[in-house]
Every structure is written in structure tokens, then in C-alpha cells.
Amino acid sequence: MRRVLLCLLNVTNNDAKYRAKVTQSCAYFSSTSPYCQDQPVQDRHIEEHERHSSTGPATRIHKLIASQSDPLLAKEIFDLASRHPDFQPSYAVFHSLIIKLGRAHHFSLMEPLLHSLKYHRFTISPSLFSHIIQIYGDARNPEKALKTFYTILEFNMKPRRRHLNQILEILVAHRDFIRPAFDLFKSAHRYGVPPNTRSYNILMRAFCLNDDLSIACSLLDKMYERDVLPDVESYRILIQGLCRKSQVNKAVDLLDDMLNKGFLPDTFCYTTLLNSLCRKKQLREAYKLLCRMKVKGCNPDIVHYNTVILGFCREGRALDACKVLEEMPENGCLPNLVSYRTLVGGLCDQGMYEKAKDYVNEMVSKGFSLHFSRVHTLIMGFCGLGKIDEACEIVEVLLKHQNTLHIDTWDGIIGRVCEDDAERLGDILEEIKKVEIKPGSRIVDIGAGFGDFIINRIKGRSRKKIILDEILDEMSPSSHYNKIDEPFLPLKLQTKVKEMETEKTGKRFAGKVAIVTASTQGIGFAIAQCLGFEGASLVISSRKQKNVDEAVEKLRGKGIEVLGVVCHVSNSQHRKNLIEKTLQKYGRIDVIVSNAAANPSVDSILETKESILDKLWDINVKASILLLQDAVAHLQKGSSVVLISSITAFNPPAGMSMYGVTKTALLGLTKALAAEMAPNTRVNCVAPGFVPTHFAEFLTKSDEIRNSLVEKTLLNRLGKTEDMASAAAFLASDDAAYITGETLVVAGGMPSRL
């Protein structure tokens, strides 16, 4: 036993804790007589106890292996025990060890144990069979799963249907293995496991997702040929697949076939069909299907009605949508908020403002909240027709029940009144001011809206400044202009204020708030400093408090208003805290520069570990998306987002291959976000060349590599952090007000572009 213990201790790599654990484990089975030829005399009482014990060495080894959390240690114990001629491993030992190694993805150690089972004439149990297949499935290795499935069949084990379905699900999850799954499915009867309904459903779903609808439909026919009864899910899968390929008429025929054979379609089948019919503008058929549902024993729910209402409204048939809504209570389904909002929007789009007004009043009477965009459209519609009284009536209803109204609506009403009847303006303002307003309500913007209208009709900047001051004095105290309350001003008035500040200070970011991530050194610090010199109130961040404090001290020493926040961009709580502290301090966000990046490996892509891939993706791409998700609701109109990519995005070099790929993703992300965030926010990207910062030190500190990089530029030098800062500041400023979705390469003429 001392030799066994010594062998175990030799594999512990001098780790004290590990050695102690091995020693403790060995002590558990060292007292058995086959292992205790050299046991000290004082331990003979243990030997005596073991002699009368019914627990043999194999059982104790099994318990020892089962107790190990480290599968490699468990395997080492098994191997050492196997060297003893008296040790006969039980099936339980193999079962426990195979599962441990498989779950840890040590397949090279697990597979020989499977063959050892055959050598020891053990039969693999259904439980172990299922575990092994699932282990390969979890590892996303369908090829190994299929190979192991066939290997286990060589043990003369008859698989069960759950094993067949399990391997089929693993295979069809990978597009390239749908055909092998189909081959296994067709040959399953040879192994005594004819496919059941679930087996067919798995294959049908796979072929539908792979757009092989003809094979999927033929499988349904074969089910009837082979006396396998399909279920509702079988039909649902095919209906969904046909609708995805816009074969709606075939899907309707399949629904009829389903009903004829005694199946009752569930609501999902009807929802899928109604959506497809409405998308294909077959509204008459959609309405007929809605009517048939109750006849066939499936009561339509609110989703079905709303789908048809939306379809009619999109096609300019709002009156038909009204008819559907009026039929809902008769069929035991009450309209909800979505029903009314959709209908009001459809009526307004067709200019039926009076009817839309009736439904708005009905919404209010039933306690539904009013959607701003729908009500704004209705009010503007009445204003466009010159029906100011009707518009004001809707305003009063809105204020009475929700106590809020968007500034754009006020501007529209007041502007229309001034154009038609300026004398009425004062009366309307006085009437609106009589409404009781809760603290913080945006009704205070009424003064700003009036001022916005007047300012646009006054010539001369100095005169406008005087009028502006008078308006701001007349506004309620909660809306007096300052850096926090500025968002409450209408856009045009905000623009005037910013123009005046810029004219006074000559700074492009005067009155604006900018967040720059990873900004305590290098390019990030240079960007933050540049924005600060241009008048921005800064929020900088870094992973370490020490770095944040040092950067804040430097910036404040240069007269820059700055807030420092610790933020690891891959930490969701840190990102939320960054946004919250910015709003608490400054009350707004105008500019976000996403600069954080990492390159923890110089390996080639195919040699990069999964953990490194995850880290690169999380920090270089995912963090920018999640940060903007947290911030988008607080971005001001006319705001700007700048993503920092890299010249390596266009041609990733060796040593930075995977880093370059993540930076390539930012180019596409810029395009996608620019489309999603327009017109409120512009999104652009800067792709810096090689800059001798701490981040790029491993490249620029070598004279040979440095000279090679310089030779690739047209300007015969590496970049400076100030070069990158100027580019980012330009894209973030109003100088680039008509630029969005673009990537600016700042690399001294170094070859780029895909």
C-alpha cells in the first residue's frame, strides 16, 4: 500500500492541498488485507474490523471514486487499484467513472473504459447508454455521439425508444447531421426500436427548419402507413413550416385535413396561420378562419383578434378592423389595450379622426392608458383640419387621466393656433394652466413651446437671447434651464441654447455630457481629454479605482469637469452603475464612446481556448451592445455613439487574429445600430492604426516590428493618441451631424478596407 500511496502522491504536482486530499482518500481503503502487507502493528485492529466486514475492496474503491470531485484523480485511483491482481472492478465502478470523465469532457479517457466494459463482459445499462449519448450532445459533438451509439450496439444491447429519440435530437440540432439522423431513423427497426410519434416529430421539425418541406410532409404520410398515430404537434410542426415558406394555402389544407381526421388544432396553429394570411394580405381568408375557429370548437383569443385587426389596419381597411373589434364581446373576448391602440392608429392613418376620437374616449372610460404616438397623431390630425376645439378636447382628456403631454404635441397645437388665430393663444394657455399638474409633469413645457414658436419668428441673435431669457423666467421653477433640466426643453429651444453657448465659449461640446469607457490611459484618455477641452462634462471609467482616481486628478488639473466611475464593461451591474451615476450627476447623456477592448492571447484562431474566445467576444463586442441597451432610453435627441474598432478589423494580422475578428464585428454593429437608433442618435466608428500605447506595447516595442508597421503607412510614422481623439471628437460633434453608420480609418494611409 505504501507503494500505491507513493504513486498517488507523485501525480499531485507538489500541490499541498491536493497531496493532503490524496493521502486522506488513500487512508480510506489502505486498511484492507490485500493492500496492507506492510501495515504497522498498531493498525491491526482496523485489519481485524475489515476482516469481519461485508464490504470488499471493490465496493470501497467504488465509494472512493464516487466521492472524488476531480475525475482525473478518480481515474488515477482506479488505474492504481486495477494493478493489484485481487482487484475486480464492479459495474458500478465503471458506471461512476465513465460519467465523471464524460461530464468533464475527458473523452480520450472515457472511451477506453467503454471497451473495458466489453472485456469484463458487462452489459451497458440503459441509464449509462442515455448518459453517454447526452454527454456528447452537451459537448456539441454529434459525430462522436453517433459513433458511440453504434459502438454500444455492438455490446448486443437493445436500445430503447428514448435512446433513439435522444440521439436524433442531438443530430438534428446540427444542420450537417440531419441526413445521418434520417438514415438512422430509417434503419431503427433493425435494432428492434421502430420510431414512434416523437421520432417522426423530431425529423419533421428538422426538415421544416432546413426547408425540406417535401420530406417533412412525406413523413406524415408514412406515419399513417406504418400505423404510427400523429399528434397535434405533428400537424403544428408542418403548418408552421409551410407558413415559414409562405405556402399558406397548403397550410390551410393541412388544417382541414387535421380536422377531418378528428384532431382539434390548438391556438398556436391558428395563430401561425392568421399571421401568415395577414402578411400575404389574404385578409378575407384570415377573417373566415377567425370565424371558423369557434364553429370548430376552438374559441379565438385576444391574440387572434389583434392579429386580424392589425392586418386590416395595415392594408388601410380600418372600418373592417372596427367590425372585428365590435364582434369580440359577442364571442366572449374583450378588447385589450393593444386592440384599441392598433385601431386608433389605423383610423388616424386613414384620416378618420372623429371615429378615432370615439375609440379614445372608449379607452379612457375603460381605464386604458393612452399611447402617446397614437394620441399625438390624432391631435395633429385635428389641428391639420383646423379643428382646434377637438384637438384641445383630446388634450384635456389626456391631461385629466395621465397628467402628461409630450412637448412636440404642445408645439404643434400652439403653432397651429398662432397661424390661424393668434388671439386665441392666450386663452388656450390660460385654460391649460388651470389643470392641476403633479410635480415633475412635462406640462411645464407649455411655456417653452410658446417660446419656441416666438423665437423662430424673431430675427437677430441678440434679440432672441432676450426673448429666451424672458421665457425661461416665466416657466415654472422645476423647468428653469440648467444642465440637469435642459432635456425638458423642446428640441428647437435646446438647439438655440446650445448655439448660444457654443457662440459664447467656442466649444463644440458645451453643455453636453460624454461617457468614455476604458478612458484612464492611452487612446481612451486622449479622447476623454479632447472632449473635455471642447466643453463636455466627462464620465470616465476603468476596471481599477486607482487608475480612475489618477485620471480624474489629471483632467481636473486641466480645468475639465469630470466624474470617475469604476466599470468593468463585461459586468452588467458595473454598466448599470455607470449609467445611473452619470444621470445622477448630470441628468443626461449626449455622447458615448465605447473604447474598452482586450487581447489576452496571441494564439492563432484555431488554437485559441474557448475561455479566451468568450472573453474577447464579451469585452470587444458584447459589452458595447449591452451598454447601449442600458443607455438608449436616456440618450438625448441628436446624441452620438462612437465605437472604437481597429485597422486589424480589415486584415487581422498574426498574433491578433481573433482580436481582429471581434473588431470586424464592430464594423457591422455600427451599420446595424445606425439603422436602429436613427434618427435620434448617430452611430459611427473609428478604426485606429497602430499607436504606441501600453495596449500595443508588444508590437511597438520591437524596433523590427515597429519599422515594418511604419513602412506600411503613407505618412511614414505611427499614429498618436491625439490623432485618434480628434477623429472621435469630430464624429461625436455636430460637425458630423449628417454622418452615421460610417467607419473612419485613422491609420496614416495604411492599406485597409475589406
PDB file of C-alpha atoms in Angstrom, residues 56-173:
ATOM      1  CA  GLY A  56     -14.967  -5.696  -0.001  1.00  0.00           C
ATOM      2  CA  PRO A  57     -12.171  -3.748  -1.701  1.00  0.00           C
ATOM      3  CA  ALA A  58     -14.161  -3.177  -4.920  1.00  0.00           C
ATOM      4  CA  THR A  59     -17.020  -1.573  -3.007  1.00  0.00           C
ATOM      5  CA  ARG A  60     -14.659   0.657  -1.068  1.00  0.00           C
ATOM      6  CA  ILE A  61     -12.889   1.658  -4.296  1.00  0.00           C
ATOM      7  CA  HIS A  62     -16.285   2.463  -5.801  1.00  0.00           C
ATOM      8  CA  LYS A  63     -17.189   4.668  -2.833  1.00  0.00           C
ATOM      9  CA  LEU A  64     -13.820   6.360  -3.021  1.00  0.00           C
ATOM     10  CA  ILE A  65     -14.140   7.068  -6.750  1.00  0.00           C
ATOM     11  CA  ALA A  66     -17.723   8.278  -6.331  1.00  0.00           C
ATOM     12  CA  SER A  67     -16.609  10.692  -3.606  1.00  0.00           C
ATOM     13  CA  GLN A  68     -13.971  12.371  -5.801  1.00  0.00           C
ATOM     14  CA  SER A  69     -14.938  15.686  -7.371  1.00  0.00           C
ATOM     15  CA  ASP A  70     -11.854  15.572  -9.596  1.00  0.00           C
ATOM     16  CA  PRO A  71     -12.411  12.988 -12.389  1.00  0.00           C
ATOM     17  CA  LEU A  72      -8.683  12.753 -13.152  1.00  0.00           C
ATOM     18  CA  LEU A  73      -7.916  11.816  -9.551  1.00  0.00           C
ATOM     19  CA  ALA A  74     -10.747   9.266  -9.626  1.00  0.00           C
ATOM     20  CA  LYS A  75      -9.282   7.729 -12.804  1.00  0.00           C
ATOM     21  CA  GLU A  76      -5.792   7.602 -11.253  1.00  0.00           C
ATOM     22  CA  ILE A  77      -7.170   5.794  -8.206  1.00  0.00           C
ATOM     23  CA  PHE A  78      -8.943   3.311 -10.491  1.00  0.00           C
ATOM     24  CA  ASP A  79      -5.779   2.681 -12.528  1.00  0.00           C
ATOM     25  CA  LEU A  80      -3.643   2.119  -9.438  1.00  0.00           C
ATOM     26  CA  ALA A  81      -6.217  -0.197  -7.897  1.00  0.00           C
ATOM     27  CA  SER A  82      -6.501  -2.133 -11.171  1.00  0.00           C
ATOM     28  CA  ARG A  83      -2.804  -3.044 -10.984  1.00  0.00           C
ATOM     29  CA  HIS A  84      -3.462  -5.256  -7.991  1.00  0.00           C
ATOM     30  CA  PRO A  85      -4.271  -8.837  -9.043  1.00  0.00           C
ATOM     31  CA  ASP A  86      -7.006  -9.246  -6.413  1.00  0.00           C
ATOM     32  CA  PHE A  87      -8.975  -6.177  -7.503  1.00  0.00           C
ATOM     33  CA  GLN A  88     -12.038  -6.980  -9.634  1.00  0.00           C
ATOM     34  CA  PRO A  89     -13.875  -3.761 -10.617  1.00  0.00           C
ATOM     35  CA  SER A  90     -17.637  -3.848 -10.418  1.00  0.00           C
ATOM     36  CA  TYR A  91     -20.026  -2.417 -12.981  1.00  0.00           C
ATOM     37  CA  ALA A  92     -20.852   0.378 -10.525  1.00  0.00           C
ATOM     38  CA  VAL A  93     -17.190   1.474 -10.561  1.00  0.00           C
ATOM     39  CA  PHE A  94     -17.175   1.689 -14.357  1.00  0.00           C
ATOM     40  CA  HIS A  95     -20.541   3.473 -14.404  1.00  0.00           C
ATOM     41  CA  SER A  96     -19.462   6.139 -11.911  1.00  0.00           C
ATOM     42  CA  LEU A  97     -16.070   6.736 -13.520  1.00  0.00           C
ATOM     43  CA  ILE A  98     -17.364   6.904 -17.115  1.00  0.00           C
ATOM     44  CA  ILE A  99     -19.949   9.526 -16.196  1.00  0.00           C
ATOM     45  CA  LYS A 100     -17.413  11.602 -14.240  1.00  0.00           C
ATOM     46  CA  LEU A 101     -14.920  11.645 -17.112  1.00  0.00           C
ATOM     47  CA  GLY A 102     -17.594  12.301 -19.713  1.00  0.00           C
ATOM     48  CA  ARG A 103     -19.088  15.264 -17.914  1.00  0.00           C
ATOM     49  CA  ALA A 104     -15.610  16.774 -17.666  1.00  0.00           C
ATOM     50  CA  HIS A 105     -15.142  16.132 -21.429  1.00  0.00           C
ATOM     51  CA  HIS A 106     -12.199  13.771 -20.904  1.00  0.00           C
ATOM     52  CA  PHE A 107     -13.334  11.635 -23.830  1.00  0.00           C
ATOM     53  CA  SER A 108      -9.901  10.134 -24.509  1.00  0.00           C
ATOM     54  CA  LEU A 109     -10.006   8.588 -21.022  1.00  0.00           C
ATOM     55  CA  MET A 110     -13.688   7.690 -21.103  1.00  0.00           C
ATOM     56  CA  GLU A 111     -13.754   5.725 -24.371  1.00  0.00           C
ATOM     57  CA  PRO A 112     -11.198   3.040 -23.341  1.00  0.00           C
ATOM     58  CA  LEU A 113     -13.333   2.376 -20.269  1.00  0.00           C
ATOM     59  CA  LEU A 114     -16.295   1.637 -22.541  1.00  0.00           C
ATOM     60  CA  HIS A 115     -14.242  -1.020 -24.300  1.00  0.00           C
ATOM     61  CA  SER A 116     -13.114  -2.336 -20.904  1.00  0.00           C
ATOM     62  CA  LEU A 117     -16.762  -2.978 -20.089  1.00  0.00           C
ATOM     63  CA  LYS A 118     -16.932  -5.331 -23.055  1.00  0.00           C
ATOM     64  CA  TYR A 119     -13.691  -7.012 -21.957  1.00  0.00           C
ATOM     65  CA  HIS A 120     -15.138  -7.636 -18.479  1.00  0.00           C
ATOM     66  CA  ARG A 121     -18.353  -8.926 -20.128  1.00  0.00           C
ATOM     67  CA  PHE A 122     -20.550  -6.246 -18.645  1.00  0.00           C
ATOM     68  CA  THR A 123     -23.723  -5.144 -20.427  1.00  0.00           C
ATOM     69  CA  ILE A 124     -24.224  -1.398 -20.651  1.00  0.00           C
ATOM     70  CA  SER A 125     -27.332  -0.375 -18.760  1.00  0.00           C
ATOM     71  CA  PRO A 126     -29.994   1.842 -20.410  1.00  0.00           C
ATOM     72  CA  SER A 127     -29.159   4.561 -17.884  1.00  0.00           C
ATOM     73  CA  LEU A 128     -25.457   4.622 -18.805  1.00  0.00           C
ATOM     74  CA  PHE A 129     -26.349   4.447 -22.506  1.00  0.00           C
ATOM     75  CA  SER A 130     -28.507   7.550 -22.111  1.00  0.00           C
ATOM     76  CA  HIS A 131     -25.843   9.371 -20.074  1.00  0.00           C
ATOM     77  CA  ILE A 132     -23.109   8.765 -22.653  1.00  0.00           C
ATOM     78  CA  ILE A 133     -25.206   9.992 -25.570  1.00  0.00           C
ATOM     79  CA  GLN A 134     -26.256  13.100 -23.643  1.00  0.00           C
ATOM     80  CA  ILE A 135     -22.653  13.841 -22.661  1.00  0.00           C
ATOM     81  CA  TYR A 136     -21.656  14.028 -26.325  1.00  0.00           C
ATOM     82  CA  GLY A 137     -24.764  16.063 -27.068  1.00  0.00           C
ATOM     83  CA  ASP A 138     -23.905  18.593 -24.372  1.00  0.00           C
ATOM     84  CA  ALA A 139     -20.401  18.785 -25.825  1.00  0.00           C
ATOM     85  CA  ARG A 140     -21.940  19.580 -29.242  1.00  0.00           C
ATOM     86  CA  ASN A 141     -20.179  16.634 -30.787  1.00  0.00           C
ATOM     87  CA  PRO A 142     -22.849  14.821 -32.822  1.00  0.00           C
ATOM     88  CA  GLU A 143     -20.270  12.807 -34.761  1.00  0.00           C
ATOM     89  CA  LYS A 144     -18.932  11.199 -31.577  1.00  0.00           C
ATOM     90  CA  ALA A 145     -22.466  10.709 -30.273  1.00  0.00           C
ATOM     91  CA  LEU A 146     -23.473   8.781 -33.405  1.00  0.00           C
ATOM     92  CA  LYS A 147     -20.263   6.734 -33.442  1.00  0.00           C
ATOM     93  CA  THR A 148     -20.711   5.833 -29.766  1.00  0.00           C
ATOM     94  CA  PHE A 149     -24.341   4.891 -30.406  1.00  0.00           C
ATOM     95  CA  TYR A 150     -23.273   2.328 -32.993  1.00  0.00           C
ATOM     96  CA  THR A 151     -20.358   1.164 -30.808  1.00  0.00           C
ATOM     97  CA  ILE A 152     -22.646   0.454 -27.873  1.00  0.00           C
ATOM     98  CA  LEU A 153     -24.957  -1.529 -30.136  1.00  0.00           C
ATOM     99  CA  GLU A 154     -22.030  -3.923 -30.641  1.00  0.00           C
ATOM    100  CA  PHE A 155     -22.427  -4.881 -26.969  1.00  0.00           C
ATOM    101  CA  ASN A 156     -25.597  -6.730 -28.051  1.00  0.00           C
ATOM    102  CA  MET A 157     -27.640  -4.216 -26.140  1.00  0.00           C
ATOM    103  CA  LYS A 158     -31.115  -3.474 -27.416  1.00  0.00           C
ATOM    104  CA  PRO A 159     -31.646   0.299 -27.344  1.00  0.00           C
ATOM    105  CA  ARG A 160     -34.902   1.786 -26.208  1.00  0.00           C
ATOM    106  CA  ARG A 161     -37.022   4.351 -27.978  1.00  0.00           C
ATOM    107  CA  ARG A 162     -35.849   7.085 -25.643  1.00  0.00           C
ATOM    108  CA  HIS A 163     -32.280   6.371 -26.749  1.00  0.00           C
ATOM    109  CA  LEU A 164     -33.284   6.640 -30.403  1.00  0.00           C
ATOM    110  CA  ASN A 165     -35.121   9.919 -29.824  1.00  0.00           C
ATOM    111  CA  GLN A 166     -32.261  11.241 -27.737  1.00  0.00           C
ATOM    112  CA  ILE A 167     -29.655  10.630 -30.451  1.00  0.00           C
ATOM    113  CA  LEU A 168     -31.999  12.005 -33.126  1.00  0.00           C
ATOM    114  CA  GLU A 169     -32.445  15.269 -31.204  1.00  0.00           C
ATOM    115  CA  ILE A 170     -28.681  15.619 -30.809  1.00  0.00           C
ATOM    116  CA  LEU A 171     -28.041  15.001 -34.509  1.00  0.00           C
ATOM    117  CA  VAL A 172     -30.739  17.274 -35.952  1.00  0.00           C
ATOM    118  CA  ALA A 173     -29.501  20.161 -33.806  1.00  0.00           C
TER     119      ALA A 173
END
